[in-house]
Coordinates of C-alpha atoms in Angstrom, one line a residue:
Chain A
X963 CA 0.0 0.0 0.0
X964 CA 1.5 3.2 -1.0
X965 CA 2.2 5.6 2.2
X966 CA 0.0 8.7 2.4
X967 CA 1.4 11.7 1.6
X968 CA 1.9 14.8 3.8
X969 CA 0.0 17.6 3.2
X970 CA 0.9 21.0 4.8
X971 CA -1.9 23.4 5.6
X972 CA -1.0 27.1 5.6
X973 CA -3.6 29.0 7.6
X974 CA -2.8 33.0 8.2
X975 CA -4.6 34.5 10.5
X976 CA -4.8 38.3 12.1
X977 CA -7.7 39.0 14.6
X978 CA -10.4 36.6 13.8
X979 CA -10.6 34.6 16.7
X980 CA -14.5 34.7 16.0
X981 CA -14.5 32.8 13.8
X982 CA -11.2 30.6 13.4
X983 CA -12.4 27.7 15.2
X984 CA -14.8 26.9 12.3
X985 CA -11.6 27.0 10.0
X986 CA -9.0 24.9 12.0
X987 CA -11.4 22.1 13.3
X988 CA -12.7 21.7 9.1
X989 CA -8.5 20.6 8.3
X990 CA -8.5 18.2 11.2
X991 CA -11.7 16.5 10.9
X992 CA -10.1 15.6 7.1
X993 CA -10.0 12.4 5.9
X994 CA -7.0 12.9 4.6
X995 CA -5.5 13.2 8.3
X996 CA -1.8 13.1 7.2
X997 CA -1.5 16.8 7.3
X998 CA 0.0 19.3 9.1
X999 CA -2.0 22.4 10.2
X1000 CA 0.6 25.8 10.3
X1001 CA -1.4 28.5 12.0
X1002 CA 0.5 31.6 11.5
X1003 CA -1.2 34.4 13.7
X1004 CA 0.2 37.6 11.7
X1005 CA 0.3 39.5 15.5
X1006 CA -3.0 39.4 16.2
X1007 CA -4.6 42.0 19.3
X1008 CA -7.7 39.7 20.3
X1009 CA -8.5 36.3 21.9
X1010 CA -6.3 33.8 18.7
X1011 CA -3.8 32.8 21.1
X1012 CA -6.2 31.7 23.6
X1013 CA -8.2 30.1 21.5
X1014 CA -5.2 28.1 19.8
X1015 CA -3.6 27.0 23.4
X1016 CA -7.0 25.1 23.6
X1017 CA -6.1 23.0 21.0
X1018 CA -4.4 19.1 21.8
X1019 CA -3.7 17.7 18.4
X1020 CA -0.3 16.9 17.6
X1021 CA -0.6 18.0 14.1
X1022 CA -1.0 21.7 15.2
X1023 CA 1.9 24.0 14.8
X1024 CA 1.5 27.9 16.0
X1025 CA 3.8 30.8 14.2
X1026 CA 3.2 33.8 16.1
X1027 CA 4.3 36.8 14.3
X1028 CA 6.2 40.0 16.1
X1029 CA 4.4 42.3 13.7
X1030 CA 1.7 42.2 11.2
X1031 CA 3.3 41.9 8.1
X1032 CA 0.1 40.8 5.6
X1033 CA -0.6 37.6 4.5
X1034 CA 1.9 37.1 1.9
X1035 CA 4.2 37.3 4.5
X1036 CA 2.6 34.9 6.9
X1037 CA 1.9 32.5 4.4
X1038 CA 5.7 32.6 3.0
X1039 CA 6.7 32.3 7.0
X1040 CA 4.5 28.9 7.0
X1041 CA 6.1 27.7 4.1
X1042 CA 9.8 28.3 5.4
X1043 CA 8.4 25.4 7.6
X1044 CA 6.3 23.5 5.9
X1045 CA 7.5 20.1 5.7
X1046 CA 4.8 17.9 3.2
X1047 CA 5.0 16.9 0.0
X1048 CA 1.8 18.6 -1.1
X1049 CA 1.1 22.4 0.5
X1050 CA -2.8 23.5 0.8
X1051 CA -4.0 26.9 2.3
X1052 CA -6.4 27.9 4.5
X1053 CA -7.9 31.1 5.0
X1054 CA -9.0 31.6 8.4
X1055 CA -13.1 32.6 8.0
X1056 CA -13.6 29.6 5.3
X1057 CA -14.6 26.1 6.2
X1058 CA -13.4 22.9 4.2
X1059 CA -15.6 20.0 3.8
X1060 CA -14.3 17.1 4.8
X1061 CA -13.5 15.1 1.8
X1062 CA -11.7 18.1 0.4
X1063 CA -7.4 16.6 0.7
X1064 CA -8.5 13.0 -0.1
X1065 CA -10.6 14.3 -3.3
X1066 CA -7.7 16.8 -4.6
X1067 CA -5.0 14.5 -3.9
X1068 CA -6.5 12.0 -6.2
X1069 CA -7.2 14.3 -8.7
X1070 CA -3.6 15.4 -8.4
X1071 CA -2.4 11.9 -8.9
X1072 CA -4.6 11.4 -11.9
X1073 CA -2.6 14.6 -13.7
X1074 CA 1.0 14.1 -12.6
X1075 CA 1.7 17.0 -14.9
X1076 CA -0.1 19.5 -13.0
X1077 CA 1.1 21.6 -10.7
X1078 CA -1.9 22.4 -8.2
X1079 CA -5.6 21.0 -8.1
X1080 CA -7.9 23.6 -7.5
X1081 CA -11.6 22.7 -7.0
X1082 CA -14.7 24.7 -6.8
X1083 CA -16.4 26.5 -3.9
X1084 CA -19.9 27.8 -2.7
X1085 CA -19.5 31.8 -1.6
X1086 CA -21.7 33.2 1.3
X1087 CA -21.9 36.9 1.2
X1088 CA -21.6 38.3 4.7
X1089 CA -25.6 39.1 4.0
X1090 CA -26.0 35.6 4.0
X1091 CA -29.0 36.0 1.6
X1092 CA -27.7 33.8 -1.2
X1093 CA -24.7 31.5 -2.4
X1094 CA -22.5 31.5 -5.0
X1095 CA -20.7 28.6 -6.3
X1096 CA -17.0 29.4 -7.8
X1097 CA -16.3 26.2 -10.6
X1098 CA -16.0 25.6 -14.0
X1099 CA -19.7 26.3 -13.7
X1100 CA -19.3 29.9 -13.0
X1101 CA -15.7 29.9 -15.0
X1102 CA -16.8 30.7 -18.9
X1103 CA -15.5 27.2 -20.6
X1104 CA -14.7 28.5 -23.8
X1105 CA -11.5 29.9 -21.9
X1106 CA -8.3 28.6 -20.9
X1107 CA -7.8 29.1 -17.0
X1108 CA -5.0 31.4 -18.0
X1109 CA -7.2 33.5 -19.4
X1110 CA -9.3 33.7 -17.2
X1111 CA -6.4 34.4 -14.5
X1112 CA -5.8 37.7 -16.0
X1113 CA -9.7 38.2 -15.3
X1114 CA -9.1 38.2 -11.5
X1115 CA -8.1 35.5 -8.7
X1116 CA -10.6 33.5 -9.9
X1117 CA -9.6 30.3 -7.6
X1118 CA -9.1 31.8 -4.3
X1119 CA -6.0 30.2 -2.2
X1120 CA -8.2 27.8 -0.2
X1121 CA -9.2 26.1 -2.9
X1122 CA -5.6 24.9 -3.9
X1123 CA -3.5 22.1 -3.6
X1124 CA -0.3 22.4 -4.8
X1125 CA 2.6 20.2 -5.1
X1126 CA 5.9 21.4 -3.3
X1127 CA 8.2 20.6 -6.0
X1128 CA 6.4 23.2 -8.6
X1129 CA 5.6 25.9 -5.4
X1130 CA 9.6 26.0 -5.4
X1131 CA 9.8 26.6 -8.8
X1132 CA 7.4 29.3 -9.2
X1133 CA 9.1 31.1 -5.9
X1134 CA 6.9 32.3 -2.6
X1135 CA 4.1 35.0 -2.3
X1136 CA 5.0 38.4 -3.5
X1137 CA 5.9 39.8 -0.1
X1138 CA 5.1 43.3 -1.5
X1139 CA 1.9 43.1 -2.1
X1140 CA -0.3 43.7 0.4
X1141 CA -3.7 42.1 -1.7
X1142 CA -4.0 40.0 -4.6
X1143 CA -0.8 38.3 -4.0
X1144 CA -2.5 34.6 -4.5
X1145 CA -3.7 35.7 -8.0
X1146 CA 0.3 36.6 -8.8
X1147 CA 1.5 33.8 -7.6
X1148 CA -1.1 32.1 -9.5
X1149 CA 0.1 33.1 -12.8
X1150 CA 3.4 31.7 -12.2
X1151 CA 2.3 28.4 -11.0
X1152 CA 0.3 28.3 -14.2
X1153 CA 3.7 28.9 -15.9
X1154 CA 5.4 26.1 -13.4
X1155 CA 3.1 23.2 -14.4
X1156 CA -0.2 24.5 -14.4
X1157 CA -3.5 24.2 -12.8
X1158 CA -6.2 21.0 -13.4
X1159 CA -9.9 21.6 -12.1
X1160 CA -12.0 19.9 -9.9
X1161 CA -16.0 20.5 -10.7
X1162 CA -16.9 19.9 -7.1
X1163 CA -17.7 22.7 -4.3
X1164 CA -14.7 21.3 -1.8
X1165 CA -15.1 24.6 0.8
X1166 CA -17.3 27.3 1.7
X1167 CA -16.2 30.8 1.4
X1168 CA -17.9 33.0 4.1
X1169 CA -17.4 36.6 3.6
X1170 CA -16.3 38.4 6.9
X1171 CA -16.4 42.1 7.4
X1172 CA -12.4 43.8 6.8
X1173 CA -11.3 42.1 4.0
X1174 CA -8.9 44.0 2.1
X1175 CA -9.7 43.1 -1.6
X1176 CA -12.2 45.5 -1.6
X1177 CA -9.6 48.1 -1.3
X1178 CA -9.0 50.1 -4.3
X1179 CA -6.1 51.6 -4.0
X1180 CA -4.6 48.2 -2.7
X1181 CA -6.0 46.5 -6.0
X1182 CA -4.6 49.3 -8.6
X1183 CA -0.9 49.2 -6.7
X1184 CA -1.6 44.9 -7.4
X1185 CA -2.5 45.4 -10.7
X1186 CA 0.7 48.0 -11.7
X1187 CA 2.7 45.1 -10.2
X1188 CA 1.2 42.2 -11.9
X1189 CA 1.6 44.3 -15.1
X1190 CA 5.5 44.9 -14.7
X1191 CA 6.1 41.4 -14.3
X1192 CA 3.9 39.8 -16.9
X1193 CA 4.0 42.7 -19.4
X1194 CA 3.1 40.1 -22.1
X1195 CA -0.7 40.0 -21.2
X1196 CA -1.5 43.6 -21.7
X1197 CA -0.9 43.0 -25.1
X1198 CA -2.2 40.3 -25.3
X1199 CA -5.9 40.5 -23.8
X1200 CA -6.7 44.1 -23.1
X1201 CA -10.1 43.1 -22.6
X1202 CA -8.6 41.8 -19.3
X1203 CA -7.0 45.0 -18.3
X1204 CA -10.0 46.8 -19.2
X1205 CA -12.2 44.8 -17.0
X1206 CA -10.0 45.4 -14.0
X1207 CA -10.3 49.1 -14.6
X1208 CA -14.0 48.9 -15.1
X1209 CA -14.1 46.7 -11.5
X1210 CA -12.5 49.5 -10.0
X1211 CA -14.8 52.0 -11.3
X1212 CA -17.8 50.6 -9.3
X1213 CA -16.1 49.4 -6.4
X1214 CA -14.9 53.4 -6.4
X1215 CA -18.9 54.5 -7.0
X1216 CA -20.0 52.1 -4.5
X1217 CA -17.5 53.8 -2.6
X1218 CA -19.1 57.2 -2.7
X1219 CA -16.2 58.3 -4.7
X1220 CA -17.8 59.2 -8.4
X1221 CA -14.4 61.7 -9.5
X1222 CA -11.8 58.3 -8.6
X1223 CA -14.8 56.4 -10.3
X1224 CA -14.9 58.1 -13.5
X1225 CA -10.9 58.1 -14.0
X1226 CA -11.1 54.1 -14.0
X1227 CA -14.0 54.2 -16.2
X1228 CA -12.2 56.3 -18.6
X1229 CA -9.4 54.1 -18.6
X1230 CA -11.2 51.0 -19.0
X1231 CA -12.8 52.7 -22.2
X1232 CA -9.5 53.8 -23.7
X1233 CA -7.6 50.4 -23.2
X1234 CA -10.4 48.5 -24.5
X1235 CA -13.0 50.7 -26.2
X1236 CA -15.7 47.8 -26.7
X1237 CA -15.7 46.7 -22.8
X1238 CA -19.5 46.6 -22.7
X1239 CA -20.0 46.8 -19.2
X1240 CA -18.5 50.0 -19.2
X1241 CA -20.4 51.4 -21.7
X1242 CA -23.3 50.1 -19.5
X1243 CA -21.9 51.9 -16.2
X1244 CA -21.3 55.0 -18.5
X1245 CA -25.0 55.1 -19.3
X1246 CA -26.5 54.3 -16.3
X1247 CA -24.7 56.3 -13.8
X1248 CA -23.7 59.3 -16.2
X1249 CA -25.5 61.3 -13.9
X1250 CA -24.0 60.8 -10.6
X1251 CA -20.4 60.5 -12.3
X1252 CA -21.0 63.6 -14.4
X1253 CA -23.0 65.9 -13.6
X1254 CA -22.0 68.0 -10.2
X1255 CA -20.5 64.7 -8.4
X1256 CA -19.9 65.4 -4.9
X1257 CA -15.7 65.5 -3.6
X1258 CA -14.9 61.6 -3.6
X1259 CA -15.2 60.5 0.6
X1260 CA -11.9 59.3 1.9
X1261 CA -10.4 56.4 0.7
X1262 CA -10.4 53.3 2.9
X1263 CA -7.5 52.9 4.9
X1264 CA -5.1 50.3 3.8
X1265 CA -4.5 47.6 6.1
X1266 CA -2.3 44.6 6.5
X1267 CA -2.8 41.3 8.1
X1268 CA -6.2 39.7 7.1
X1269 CA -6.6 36.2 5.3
Chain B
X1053 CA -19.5 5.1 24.7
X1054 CA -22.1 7.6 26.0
X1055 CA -24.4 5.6 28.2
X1056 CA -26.9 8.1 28.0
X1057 CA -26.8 10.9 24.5
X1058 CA -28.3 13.5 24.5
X1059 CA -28.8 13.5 21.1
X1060 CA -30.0 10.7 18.7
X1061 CA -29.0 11.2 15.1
X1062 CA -31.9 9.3 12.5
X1063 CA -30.1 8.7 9.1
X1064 CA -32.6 6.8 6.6
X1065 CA -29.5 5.6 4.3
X1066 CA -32.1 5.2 1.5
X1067 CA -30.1 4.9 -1.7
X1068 CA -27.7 7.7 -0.7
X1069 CA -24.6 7.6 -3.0
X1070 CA -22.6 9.1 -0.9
X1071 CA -23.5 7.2 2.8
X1072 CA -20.2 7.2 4.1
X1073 CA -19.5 11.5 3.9
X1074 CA -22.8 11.6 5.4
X1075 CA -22.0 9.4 8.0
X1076 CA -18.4 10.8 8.5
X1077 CA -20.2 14.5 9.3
X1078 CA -22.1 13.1 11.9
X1079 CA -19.6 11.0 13.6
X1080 CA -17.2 14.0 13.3
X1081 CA -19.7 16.9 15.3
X1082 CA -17.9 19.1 17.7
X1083 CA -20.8 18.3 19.7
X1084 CA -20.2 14.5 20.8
X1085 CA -23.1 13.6 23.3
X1086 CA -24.7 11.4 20.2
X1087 CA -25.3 8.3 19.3
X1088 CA -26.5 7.3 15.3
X1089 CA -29.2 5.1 14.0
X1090 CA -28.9 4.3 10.4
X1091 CA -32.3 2.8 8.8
X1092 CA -31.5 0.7 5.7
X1093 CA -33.6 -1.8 4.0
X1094 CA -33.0 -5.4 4.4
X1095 CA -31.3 -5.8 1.8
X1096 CA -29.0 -3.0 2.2
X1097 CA -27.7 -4.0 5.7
X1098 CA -25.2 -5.9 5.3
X1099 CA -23.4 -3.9 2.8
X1100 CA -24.3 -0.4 5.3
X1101 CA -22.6 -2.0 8.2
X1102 CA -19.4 -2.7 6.2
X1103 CA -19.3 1.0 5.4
X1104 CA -19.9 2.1 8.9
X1105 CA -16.9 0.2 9.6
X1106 CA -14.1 2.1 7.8
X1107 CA -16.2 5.0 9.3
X1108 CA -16.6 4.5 12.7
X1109 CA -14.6 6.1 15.6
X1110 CA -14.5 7.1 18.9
X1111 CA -17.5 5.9 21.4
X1112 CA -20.3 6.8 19.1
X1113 CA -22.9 4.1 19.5
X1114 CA -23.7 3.4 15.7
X1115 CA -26.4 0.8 15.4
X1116 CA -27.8 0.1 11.6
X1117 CA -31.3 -0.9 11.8
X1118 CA -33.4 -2.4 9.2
X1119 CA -36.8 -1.3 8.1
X1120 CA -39.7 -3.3 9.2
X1121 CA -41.7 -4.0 6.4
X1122 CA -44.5 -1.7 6.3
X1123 CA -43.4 0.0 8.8
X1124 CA -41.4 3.9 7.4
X1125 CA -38.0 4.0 8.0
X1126 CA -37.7 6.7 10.6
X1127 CA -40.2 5.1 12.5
X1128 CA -37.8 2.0 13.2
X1129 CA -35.2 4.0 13.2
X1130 CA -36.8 5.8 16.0
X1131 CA -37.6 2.8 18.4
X1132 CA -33.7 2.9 18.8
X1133 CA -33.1 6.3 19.8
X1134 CA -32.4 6.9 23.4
X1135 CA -31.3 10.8 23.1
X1136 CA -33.7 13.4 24.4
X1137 CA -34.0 15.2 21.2
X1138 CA -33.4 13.9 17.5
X1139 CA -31.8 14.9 15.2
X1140 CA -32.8 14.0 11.0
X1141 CA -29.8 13.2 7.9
X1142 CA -30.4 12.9 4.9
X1143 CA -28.2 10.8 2.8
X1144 CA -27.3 13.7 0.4
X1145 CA -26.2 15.6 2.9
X1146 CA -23.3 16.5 4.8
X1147 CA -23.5 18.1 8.1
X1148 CA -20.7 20.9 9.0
X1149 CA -19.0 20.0 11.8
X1150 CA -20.4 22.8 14.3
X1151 CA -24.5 22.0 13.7
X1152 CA -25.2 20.2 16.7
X1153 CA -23.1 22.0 19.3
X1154 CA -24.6 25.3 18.0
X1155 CA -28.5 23.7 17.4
X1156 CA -28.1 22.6 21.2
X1157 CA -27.0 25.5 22.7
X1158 CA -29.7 27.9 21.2
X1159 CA -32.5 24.6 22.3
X1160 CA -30.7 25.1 26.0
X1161 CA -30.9 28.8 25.7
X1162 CA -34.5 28.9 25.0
X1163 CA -35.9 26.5 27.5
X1164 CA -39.0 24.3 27.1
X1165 CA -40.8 25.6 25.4
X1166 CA -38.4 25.2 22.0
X1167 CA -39.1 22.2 20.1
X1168 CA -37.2 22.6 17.2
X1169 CA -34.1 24.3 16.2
X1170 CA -33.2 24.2 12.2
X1171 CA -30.8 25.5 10.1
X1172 CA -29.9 26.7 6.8
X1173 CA -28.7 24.0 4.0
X1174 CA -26.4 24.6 1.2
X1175 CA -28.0 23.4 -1.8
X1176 CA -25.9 22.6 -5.0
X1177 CA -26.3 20.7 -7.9
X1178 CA -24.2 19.6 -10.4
X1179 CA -24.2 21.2 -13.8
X1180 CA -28.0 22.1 -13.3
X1181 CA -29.8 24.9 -10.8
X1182 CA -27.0 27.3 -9.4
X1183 CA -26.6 26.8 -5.8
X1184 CA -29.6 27.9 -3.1
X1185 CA -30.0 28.6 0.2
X1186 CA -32.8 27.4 2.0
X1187 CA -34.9 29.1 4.0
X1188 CA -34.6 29.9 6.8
X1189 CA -32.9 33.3 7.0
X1190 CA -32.5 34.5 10.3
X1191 CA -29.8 37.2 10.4
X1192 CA -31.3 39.0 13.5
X1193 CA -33.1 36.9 15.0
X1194 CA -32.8 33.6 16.2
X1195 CA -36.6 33.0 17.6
X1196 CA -38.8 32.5 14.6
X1197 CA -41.8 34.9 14.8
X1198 CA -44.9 32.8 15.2
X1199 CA -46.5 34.7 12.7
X1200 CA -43.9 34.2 9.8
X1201 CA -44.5 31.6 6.9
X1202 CA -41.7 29.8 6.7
X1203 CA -41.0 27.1 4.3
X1204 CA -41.7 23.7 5.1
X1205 CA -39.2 22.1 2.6
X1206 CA -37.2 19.1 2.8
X1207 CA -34.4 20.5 3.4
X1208 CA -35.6 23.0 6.1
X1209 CA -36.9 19.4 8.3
X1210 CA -33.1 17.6 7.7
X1211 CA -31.6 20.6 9.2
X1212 CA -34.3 20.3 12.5
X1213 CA -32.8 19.3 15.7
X1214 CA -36.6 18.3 17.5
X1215 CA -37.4 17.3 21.2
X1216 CA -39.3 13.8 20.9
X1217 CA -42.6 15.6 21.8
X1218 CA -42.0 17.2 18.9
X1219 CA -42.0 13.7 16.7
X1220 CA -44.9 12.0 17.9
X1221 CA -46.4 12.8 14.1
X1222 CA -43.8 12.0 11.8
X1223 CA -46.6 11.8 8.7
X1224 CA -44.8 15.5 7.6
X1225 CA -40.8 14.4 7.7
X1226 CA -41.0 11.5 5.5
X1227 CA -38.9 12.2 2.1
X1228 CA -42.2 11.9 0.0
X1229 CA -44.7 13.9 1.7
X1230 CA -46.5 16.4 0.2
X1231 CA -45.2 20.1 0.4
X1232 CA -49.0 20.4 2.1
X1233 CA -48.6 18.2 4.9
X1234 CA -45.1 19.4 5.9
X1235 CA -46.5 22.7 6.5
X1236 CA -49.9 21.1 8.3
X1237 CA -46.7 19.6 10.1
X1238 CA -45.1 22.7 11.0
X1239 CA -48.6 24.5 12.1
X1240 CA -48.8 21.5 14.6
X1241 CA -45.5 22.1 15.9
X1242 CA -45.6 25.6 16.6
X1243 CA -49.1 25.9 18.2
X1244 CA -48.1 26.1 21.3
X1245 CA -44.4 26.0 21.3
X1246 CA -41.2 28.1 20.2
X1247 CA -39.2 26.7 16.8
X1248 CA -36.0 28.6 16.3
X1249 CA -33.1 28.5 14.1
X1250 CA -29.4 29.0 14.1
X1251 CA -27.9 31.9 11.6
X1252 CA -25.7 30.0 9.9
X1253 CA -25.3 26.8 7.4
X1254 CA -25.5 23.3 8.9
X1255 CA -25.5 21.2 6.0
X1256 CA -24.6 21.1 2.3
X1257 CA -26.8 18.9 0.1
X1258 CA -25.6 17.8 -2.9
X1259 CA -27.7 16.7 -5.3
X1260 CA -26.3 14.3 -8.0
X1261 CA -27.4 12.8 -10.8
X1262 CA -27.6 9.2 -9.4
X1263 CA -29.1 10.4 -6.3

């Protein structure tokens, strides 16, 4: 009988002791239970370290941070340690379900060319008035996933498993960014051996209140960075670029600032002239974008720490 | 094992497909005071109680009990139970790990008078129907107002965690009842006592196409 492999779980955390239970019990009630569970707390201020002293299991191992550095940098600390074979995240306000190693780590042995598994979740808004699921359902099929990586993060970290060997080649997390850093290091694990996907809702997504990827500013700094290193894919699909202009138009309106607003719609227009959905926004909003828009409100401050 | 749960879990293995990840979110609750019935057909037993082997640990009584002919599955599944309140799975489901710590403390917290404490269920389907949410949704509130219609589906009875009083008519719980006599169900229930539910999702049901 071949041995089971060891799977490391990455799990950054920074002041959300409310609801990180939830997450760490979901990894070691897994039926894949050769894992090890890396909790990094990235310096949190509220009750994480007593809630992790409560726990017994062996296969727990606590990081505690000096200072909150982001979770590129609490994920890359886990790694430095991280002693398995095969390396899966965790984010600390999601839950796995329980079949969700065994089922990846199958698929991964059923394409020993690819570099990570990454199966599909069901999103809960913080609303919790309906649910999402994130698959090849919800991915358009007539696009390769690389294309559809310059659309966004489209496969959030949790839903990953990735084999060590190809996470060395493609390097760690982009220490510098302080969001998006999963959907940079996606692109080069595509490049490293790619990603194969699993049709099957393997975790839930919850969405907590603080998270920082609704943070303009933090995305447009992402974006200039992902664009300097894969300058290739500007030219390539501007459609892309365009979209992440337009996304940052409404998230900006939303916002309550129309000026910032209608600078990213402009500039979603002039790098891709046919982006319908901007065209759309245009139209509808014209009037709270155009016509005597109030001074944009502050911009949200930017923030480190939360995964 | 327990000698005396506090909670009996009623699984009518049906034709489930996926029996053993049902089982495994039972046997894996945060809340372990529970014991496990399993009604299978006859015919089914034997091949149920090898499953519940590679399944099984800790001191979780599991005991697989066939069907009495003409007799419904949760009713001989029920004759087992020793638990003060039950619990309903459905094969097609798997419960999160938290549902019965968190249904029990909100049935504690409200006293007697609470019967019943659901939940909300995941719904997804392959290739078909995007996912749902079932009803139902209680953001606020954890007491549901007596007033409010809330849906009496399928789903909405697997997530229930009931006192026995509660199951003395099981005519509305069983998988092929009318939508009409779940709800003449849940008028009975609530006459004269509370029904609540916890915020947050204690089950995802995935519906396949063999299932």
């Amino acid at each position: 009988m071949q041995a089971a492999s060891l799977v490391s779980v990455i799990l950054p955390t920074y002041n959300r002791a409310y609801v990180l239970r939830r997450a760490i019990d979901s990894v070691l009630a897994q039926t894949h239970s050769h894992l090890e569970l890396i909790v990094v707390d990235d310096a949190s201020s509220d009750d994480t370290q007593s809630l992790l002293a409560t726990y017994r299991d062996p296969r727990l191992r606590v990081v505690l941070m000096e200072h909150n550095g982001g979770a590129a940098v609490a994920r890359n600390r886990g790694l430095a340690i991280a002693q398995g074979q095969y390396i899966a995240f965790q984010d600390s306000d999601d839950e796995w379900r329980l079949e969700k190693l065994e089922k990846q780590l199958l698929h991964l042995r059923q394409h020993p060319e690819a570099a990570v598994s990454a199966a599909g979740f069901l999103g809960l808004p913080f609303s919790m008035d309906s649910v999402g699921y994130w698959g090849l359902e919800n991915l358009e099929r007539n696009r390769d996933l690389m294309t559809l990586f310059r659309y966004g993060n489209r496969l959030s970290t949790p839903s990953w498993v990735v084999r060590r060997s190809h996470l060395e080649k493609a390097g760690p997390f982009d220490e510098a960014m302080s969001t998006w850093e999963d959907w940079e290091l996606s692109l080069r694990l595509d490049a490293a051996g790619g990603f194969v996907m699993l049709d099957e809702p393997l975790h839930i997504a919850y969405d907590t209140r603080g998270s920082v990827k609704f943070n303009t500013s933090a995305y447009a700094e992402a974006l200039e960075r992902v664009m300097r290193k894969f300058p290739h894919w500007v030219h390539d699909e501007p459609r892309a670029l365009s979209h992440h202009y337009w996304l940052m138009a409404t998230w900006e309106r939303a916002s309550g600032r129309p000026r910032s607003a209608r600078r990213y719609l402009h500039k979603a227009l002039r790098t891709y002239p046919l982006n319908k959905r901007a065209w759309m926004t245009l139209m509808r909003r014209a009037p709270e974008l155009y016509l005597l828009p109030p001074a944009d409100a502050p911009a949200a401050p930017r923030r480190g720490g939360v995964a | 094992m327990s000698a005396s749960p506090l909670v009996s879990v009623v699984l009518d293995a049906g034709h489930g497909a996926a029996l053993r990840r049902t089982i495994r979110g039972v046997l894996r609750q945060t809340f372990h005071e529970l014991e496990l019935i399993v009604a299978v057909p006859a015919q089914d037993a034997a091949g149920i109680r090898s499953a519940l082997e590679d399944c099984t640990e800790g001191d979780v009584r599991v005991c697989v009990t066939e069907t009495v002919p003409g007799l419904r599955p949760l009713d001989s599944a029920l004759a087992e139970t020793r638990g003060a309140w039950v619990a309903l799975a459905c094969a097609q489901d798997e419960w999160l790990l938290d549902r019965l710590r968190q249904q029990m403390l909100l049935m504690r917290a409200l006293g007697d008078p609470c019967v019943a404490v659901f939940g909300r269920v995941l719904r997804h389907s392959r290739g078909a129907a995007p996912a749902q949410l079932s009803a139902p949704a209680l953001p606020n509130s954890r007491q549901i107002d007596p007033a409010a219609d809330i849906s009496a589906d399928a789903a909405l009875m697997r997530s229930g965690l009931f006192r026995r009083r509660a199951l003395q008519s099981l005519q509305g719980l069983e998988p092929g009842a009318q939508l009409d006599t779940r709800r003449a169900w849940m008028r009975d229930l609530r006459r004269d006592a509370i029904i609540a539910a916890v915020p947050d999702v204690v089950a995802v049901n995935e519906v396949t196409s063999r299932s």
